[in-house]
């Protein structure tokens, strides 16, 4: 029998999104959105230097995170109604929905550009874990007091690839839904980036058909689709190819990113640099 949970209802604050329409956020999750760490995402560009080529690409990680939450909630409802349904504990639902909102919490400025300087910066998933598990932080308090979940479980769903820790199977299952081959994160950023860049690639994706076709594969423990959703997924895959070819890997974007990374690297390696606390290695 499918799980019913108040966080899955379309109640709470309604936020108008250009991709998905109204996004409904209930009070406990809205408390996460209102934290200083989440509000910071308003100033983190989703596409880094892409705006140098596509001037409309000024959207932020903030609205992307809201879109991923909205889409992931619809996915979860479909999976709970599958035959056989996805079996979750009551606590797993707020853990998953919180993780969808917070999955980009640790992002640096300029999208993934700084993150690619691996000797100096940890991944945004690892940084998100630090923020979520900080007992003095506002996010930790909201997760514990408002949502009544263990912040470590939320962090596990976001940061699950580290070899230094054992992630429980229940958290890995939720992580695979959020960050699998066909996931809400990828779907949202492809459609959102396409729209704000002013390119038509995302318009071919039948999003309603895609959402309706989502099912749970209990054998492989991952998302699956019915035969009716194949064409929508094919359109999404082709959109992914076109976005990388024309937007994400545009030569001007890659040139600007390379120059910026080189400048940051030179600053951090300078003997007079006072920013060594950012480094994962001791200064020379």
CSV table of C-alpha atoms in Angstrom, one decimal:
chain,number,residue,atom,x,y,z
A,1,UNK,CA,0.0,0.0,0.0
A,2,UNK,CA,1.3,3.4,-0.9
A,3,UNK,CA,2.6,5.7,1.9
A,4,UNK,CA,0.6,8.8,2.6
A,5,UNK,CA,2.6,11.7,4.0
A,6,UNK,CA,1.6,15.4,4.6
A,7,UNK,CA,4.8,16.6,2.9
A,8,UNK,CA,3.6,15.1,-0.3
A,9,UNK,CA,0.4,17.2,-0.4
A,10,UNK,CA,0.2,20.3,-2.5
A,11,UNK,CA,0.0,22.6,0.5
A,12,UNK,CA,2.1,25.4,1.9
A,13,UNK,CA,3.6,28.4,0.2
A,14,UNK,CA,3.1,28.5,-3.5
A,15,UNK,CA,6.1,29.8,-5.6
A,16,UNK,CA,5.6,30.4,-9.3
A,17,UNK,CA,8.3,28.7,-11.4
A,18,UNK,CA,8.8,29.4,-15.1
A,19,UNK,CA,9.4,25.7,-15.8
A,20,UNK,CA,7.0,23.8,-13.6
A,21,UNK,CA,4.3,26.3,-12.6
A,22,UNK,CA,3.4,26.5,-8.9
A,23,UNK,CA,5.8,24.8,-6.6
A,24,UNK,CA,4.2,24.1,-3.2
A,25,UNK,CA,6.5,24.1,-0.2
A,26,UNK,CA,5.0,23.1,3.2
A,27,UNK,CA,6.1,24.9,6.4
A,28,UNK,CA,8.8,22.5,7.6
A,29,UNK,CA,10.6,22.5,4.2
A,30,UNK,CA,10.0,26.3,3.8
A,31,UNK,CA,12.0,26.7,7.0
A,32,UNK,CA,14.9,25.1,5.1
A,33,UNK,CA,14.5,27.5,2.2
A,34,UNK,CA,14.5,30.4,4.6
A,35,UNK,CA,17.9,29.5,6.1
A,36,UNK,CA,20.9,31.7,5.3
A,37,UNK,CA,22.8,28.9,3.6
A,38,UNK,CA,19.9,28.1,1.2
A,39,UNK,CA,19.2,31.8,0.5
A,40,UNK,CA,22.9,32.1,-0.5
A,41,UNK,CA,22.1,30.1,-3.6
A,42,UNK,CA,20.2,33.1,-5.0
A,43,UNK,CA,23.7,34.5,-5.7
A,44,UNK,CA,25.2,31.4,-7.2
A,45,UNK,CA,24.9,31.2,-11.0
A,46,UNK,CA,23.6,28.0,-12.3
A,47,UNK,CA,25.8,28.2,-15.5
A,48,UNK,CA,29.0,30.0,-14.5
A,49,UNK,CA,30.4,31.8,-17.6
A,50,UNK,CA,27.7,30.7,-20.0
A,51,UNK,CA,26.2,34.2,-19.8
A,52,UNK,CA,29.2,35.5,-21.8
A,53,UNK,CA,27.7,33.6,-24.8
A,54,UNK,CA,24.0,33.4,-23.8
A,55,UNK,CA,23.2,36.6,-21.9
A,56,UNK,CA,19.9,35.2,-20.6
A,57,UNK,CA,21.7,32.5,-18.6
A,58,UNK,CA,21.5,34.4,-15.3
A,59,UNK,CA,19.4,31.9,-13.4
A,60,UNK,CA,20.7,30.6,-10.1
A,61,UNK,CA,21.1,27.5,-8.0
A,62,UNK,CA,18.2,28.7,-5.9
A,63,UNK,CA,15.4,28.3,-8.5
A,64,UNK,CA,17.0,25.1,-9.8
A,65,UNK,CA,16.9,23.6,-6.3
A,66,UNK,CA,13.2,24.4,-6.0
A,67,UNK,CA,12.6,22.8,-9.4
A,68,UNK,CA,14.4,19.6,-8.4
A,69,UNK,CA,12.4,19.4,-5.2
A,70,UNK,CA,9.1,19.9,-7.1
A,71,UNK,CA,10.0,17.3,-9.8
A,72,UNK,CA,11.4,14.8,-7.2
A,73,UNK,CA,8.2,15.0,-5.2
A,74,UNK,CA,6.2,14.0,-8.3
A,75,UNK,CA,8.6,11.2,-9.0
A,76,UNK,CA,8.3,9.9,-5.4
A,77,UNK,CA,4.5,9.9,-5.6
A,78,UNK,CA,4.7,7.9,-8.8
A,79,UNK,CA,7.1,5.4,-7.3
A,80,UNK,CA,5.0,4.9,-4.2
A,81,UNK,CA,2.1,4.1,-6.5
A,82,UNK,CA,4.0,1.7,-8.7
A,83,UNK,CA,3.1,-2.0,-8.9
A,84,UNK,CA,5.0,-3.2,-6.8
A,85,UNK,CA,5.4,0.1,-5.0
A,86,UNK,CA,8.6,1.6,-3.6
A,87,UNK,CA,8.7,0.6,0.0
A,88,UNK,CA,9.9,3.4,2.3
A,89,UNK,CA,9.8,4.2,6.0
A,90,UNK,CA,7.9,7.3,7.1
A,91,UNK,CA,11.2,9.1,7.9
A,92,UNK,CA,12.6,8.4,4.4
A,93,UNK,CA,10.1,10.9,2.8
A,94,UNK,CA,11.2,14.0,4.7
A,95,UNK,CA,14.8,12.9,4.4
A,96,UNK,CA,14.5,12.6,0.6
A,97,UNK,CA,12.6,15.8,0.1
A,98,UNK,CA,15.1,17.7,2.3
A,99,UNK,CA,17.9,16.3,0.2
A,100,UNK,CA,16.3,17.4,-3.0
A,101,UNK,CA,16.2,20.9,-1.7
A,102,UNK,CA,19.7,20.8,-0.3
A,103,UNK,CA,21.5,18.9,-3.0
A,104,UNK,CA,23.4,22.0,-4.3
A,105,UNK,CA,23.8,23.6,-0.9
A,106,UNK,CA,27.6,23.3,-1.0
A,107,UNK,CA,28.1,24.8,-4.5
A,108,UNK,CA,30.8,27.4,-5.0
A,109,UNK,CA,30.5,30.5,-7.2
A,110,UNK,CA,30.9,30.1,-11.0
A,111,UNK,CA,29.0,26.7,-11.1
A,112,UNK,CA,31.4,23.7,-11.2
A,113,UNK,CA,34.5,25.8,-12.3
A,114,UNK,CA,36.1,26.1,-8.9
A,115,UNK,CA,35.2,22.5,-8.0
A,116,UNK,CA,37.3,21.3,-10.9
A,117,UNK,CA,40.4,22.6,-9.0
A,118,UNK,CA,40.5,19.3,-7.1
A,119,UNK,CA,43.8,19.9,-5.2
A,120,UNK,CA,42.2,22.9,-3.6
A,121,UNK,CA,38.5,22.5,-3.2
A,122,UNK,CA,36.4,19.6,-2.0
A,123,UNK,CA,33.3,18.6,-4.1
A,124,UNK,CA,30.1,20.5,-3.5
A,125,UNK,CA,28.6,17.3,-2.2
A,126,UNK,CA,31.2,17.1,0.5
A,127,UNK,CA,30.8,20.7,1.3
A,128,UNK,CA,27.1,20.3,1.6
A,129,UNK,CA,27.6,17.5,4.1
A,130,UNK,CA,29.7,19.8,6.2
A,131,UNK,CA,27.0,22.4,6.3
A,132,UNK,CA,24.2,19.9,6.9
A,133,UNK,CA,26.0,18.1,9.7
A,134,UNK,CA,27.3,21.2,11.5
A,135,UNK,CA,25.4,21.1,14.9
A,136,UNK,CA,25.8,24.9,15.2
A,137,UNK,CA,24.3,25.5,11.8
A,138,UNK,CA,20.7,26.6,11.0
A,139,UNK,CA,20.2,23.8,8.5
A,140,UNK,CA,21.0,21.2,11.1
A,141,UNK,CA,18.6,22.8,13.5
A,142,UNK,CA,15.7,22.9,11.0
A,143,UNK,CA,16.3,19.3,10.0
A,144,UNK,CA,16.3,18.1,13.6
A,145,UNK,CA,13.6,20.2,15.1
A,146,UNK,CA,11.2,21.1,12.2
A,147,UNK,CA,11.5,17.9,10.0
A,148,UNK,CA,12.5,15.7,12.9
A,149,UNK,CA,15.1,13.7,10.9
A,150,UNK,CA,18.7,12.9,11.4
A,151,UNK,CA,20.8,15.4,9.3
A,152,UNK,CA,23.3,12.6,8.6
A,153,UNK,CA,20.7,10.7,6.6
A,154,UNK,CA,20.1,13.8,4.5
A,155,UNK,CA,23.8,14.3,3.9
A,156,UNK,CA,24.1,10.6,2.9
A,157,UNK,CA,21.6,11.0,0.1
A,158,UNK,CA,23.6,13.9,-1.3
A,159,UNK,CA,27.2,12.8,-0.6
A,160,UNK,CA,27.1,9.1,-1.1
A,161,UNK,CA,30.2,8.4,-3.2
A,162,UNK,CA,32.9,8.9,-0.5
A,163,UNK,CA,35.1,5.8,0.1
A,164,UNK,CA,35.7,6.8,3.7
A,165,UNK,CA,32.2,6.0,4.9
A,166,UNK,CA,29.6,3.3,4.7
A,167,UNK,CA,26.3,4.6,3.4
A,168,UNK,CA,23.2,2.7,4.7
A,169,UNK,CA,21.2,0.9,2.0
A,170,UNK,CA,18.1,3.0,2.7
A,171,UNK,CA,20.0,6.2,2.0
A,172,UNK,CA,21.7,4.7,-1.1
A,173,UNK,CA,18.2,3.9,-2.5
A,174,UNK,CA,17.1,7.5,-2.1
A,175,UNK,CA,20.4,8.7,-3.5
A,176,UNK,CA,19.9,6.6,-6.6
A,177,UNK,CA,16.5,8.2,-7.2
A,178,UNK,CA,17.9,11.7,-6.8
A,179,UNK,CA,21.1,11.2,-8.7
A,180,UNK,CA,20.6,8.3,-11.0
A,181,UNK,CA,20.7,7.9,-14.8
A,182,UNK,CA,17.2,9.4,-15.1
A,183,UNK,CA,16.9,11.8,-12.2
A,184,UNK,CA,15.0,15.0,-11.3
A,185,UNK,CA,18.3,17.0,-11.1
A,186,UNK,CA,19.3,16.3,-14.7
A,187,UNK,CA,15.7,16.8,-16.1
A,188,UNK,CA,15.3,20.2,-14.3
A,189,UNK,CA,18.7,21.7,-15.3
A,190,UNK,CA,18.4,20.6,-19.0
A,191,UNK,CA,14.9,22.2,-19.4
A,192,UNK,CA,15.8,25.2,-17.2
A,193,UNK,CA,19.1,25.9,-18.9
A,194,UNK,CA,17.6,25.5,-22.3
A,195,UNK,CA,14.9,28.0,-21.6
A,196,UNK,CA,17.1,30.7,-20.0
A,197,UNK,CA,19.7,30.4,-22.7
A,198,UNK,CA,17.0,30.9,-25.3
A,199,UNK,CA,17.8,27.7,-27.2
A,200,UNK,CA,14.9,25.4,-28.3
A,201,UNK,CA,16.4,22.1,-27.4
A,202,UNK,CA,14.3,21.4,-24.3
A,203,UNK,CA,11.0,22.2,-26.0
A,204,UNK,CA,10.9,18.8,-27.6
A,205,UNK,CA,10.8,17.0,-24.2
A,206,UNK,CA,7.2,15.8,-23.3
A,207,UNK,CA,7.6,16.5,-19.6
A,208,UNK,CA,4.1,15.3,-18.7
A,209,UNK,CA,4.5,12.0,-20.5
A,210,UNK,CA,7.9,11.6,-18.9
A,211,UNK,CA,6.6,12.1,-15.3
A,212,UNK,CA,3.6,9.8,-15.9
A,213,UNK,CA,5.8,7.0,-17.2
A,214,UNK,CA,8.1,6.8,-14.1
A,215,UNK,CA,8.0,3.5,-12.3
A,216,UNK,CA,10.1,1.7,-9.7
A,217,UNK,CA,12.1,-1.3,-10.8
A,218,UNK,CA,12.2,-3.4,-7.6
A,219,UNK,CA,14.7,-5.9,-9.1
A,220,UNK,CA,17.4,-3.4,-9.9
A,221,UNK,CA,16.3,-0.9,-7.2
A,222,UNK,CA,16.2,2.1,-9.5
A,223,UNK,CA,13.9,4.3,-11.6
A,224,UNK,CA,12.4,2.9,-14.7
A,225,UNK,CA,9.9,4.0,-17.3
A,226,UNK,CA,7.0,2.3,-19.1
A,227,UNK,CA,7.1,1.9,-22.9
A,228,UNK,CA,5.0,5.0,-23.3
A,229,UNK,CA,7.8,7.2,-21.9
A,230,UNK,CA,10.5,6.0,-24.3
A,231,UNK,CA,10.1,8.8,-26.8
A,232,UNK,CA,10.2,11.4,-24.0
A,233,UNK,CA,13.4,9.9,-22.6
A,234,UNK,CA,14.9,9.8,-26.1
A,235,UNK,CA,14.1,13.5,-26.5
A,236,UNK,CA,15.7,14.2,-23.1
A,237,UNK,CA,18.9,12.3,-24.1
A,238,UNK,CA,19.1,14.3,-27.3
A,239,UNK,CA,18.6,17.5,-25.5
A,240,UNK,CA,21.5,16.6,-23.2
A,241,UNK,CA,23.7,16.1,-26.2
A,242,UNK,CA,22.7,19.4,-27.8
A,243,UNK,CA,23.1,21.3,-24.6
A,244,UNK,CA,26.7,20.1,-24.1
A,245,UNK,CA,27.6,20.6,-27.7
A,246,UNK,CA,26.2,24.1,-28.0
A,247,UNK,CA,26.0,25.5,-24.5
A,248,UNK,CA,28.1,23.8,-21.7
A,249,UNK,CA,31.1,23.1,-24.0
A,250,UNK,CA,30.9,26.2,-26.1
A,251,UNK,CA,34.5,27.2,-26.9
A,252,UNK,CA,34.1,30.7,-25.4
A,253,UNK,CA,32.7,29.3,-22.2
A,254,UNK,CA,35.5,26.8,-21.9
A,255,UNK,CA,38.1,29.5,-22.6
A,256,UNK,CA,36.7,31.8,-19.9
A,257,UNK,CA,36.5,29.0,-17.4
A,258,UNK,CA,40.1,27.9,-18.1
A,259,UNK,CA,41.5,31.4,-17.6
A,260,UNK,CA,39.5,31.9,-14.4
A,261,UNK,CA,40.7,28.5,-13.0
A,262,UNK,CA,44.3,29.4,-13.8
A,263,UNK,CA,44.0,32.8,-12.1
A,264,UNK,CA,42.5,31.2,-8.9
A,265,UNK,CA,45.2,28.5,-8.9
A,266,UNK,CA,48.0,31.1,-9.2
A,267,UNK,CA,46.5,33.1,-6.3
A,268,UNK,CA,46.2,30.1,-4.0
A,269,UNK,CA,49.7,28.9,-4.8
A,270,UNK,CA,51.3,32.3,-4.3
A,271,UNK,CA,53.6,32.3,-1.2
A,272,UNK,CA,51.9,35.5,0.1
A,273,UNK,CA,48.4,34.0,-0.1
A,274,UNK,CA,46.4,34.2,3.1
A,275,UNK,CA,43.6,31.9,1.8
A,276,UNK,CA,45.3,28.7,2.7
A,277,UNK,CA,42.4,27.6,4.9
A,278,UNK,CA,40.6,26.8,1.6
A,279,UNK,CA,43.2,24.3,0.6
A,280,UNK,CA,43.1,20.6,1.2
A,281,UNK,CA,46.9,20.6,1.1
A,282,UNK,CA,49.4,22.6,3.1
A,283,UNK,CA,50.9,25.7,1.4
A,284,UNK,CA,54.3,25.4,-0.2
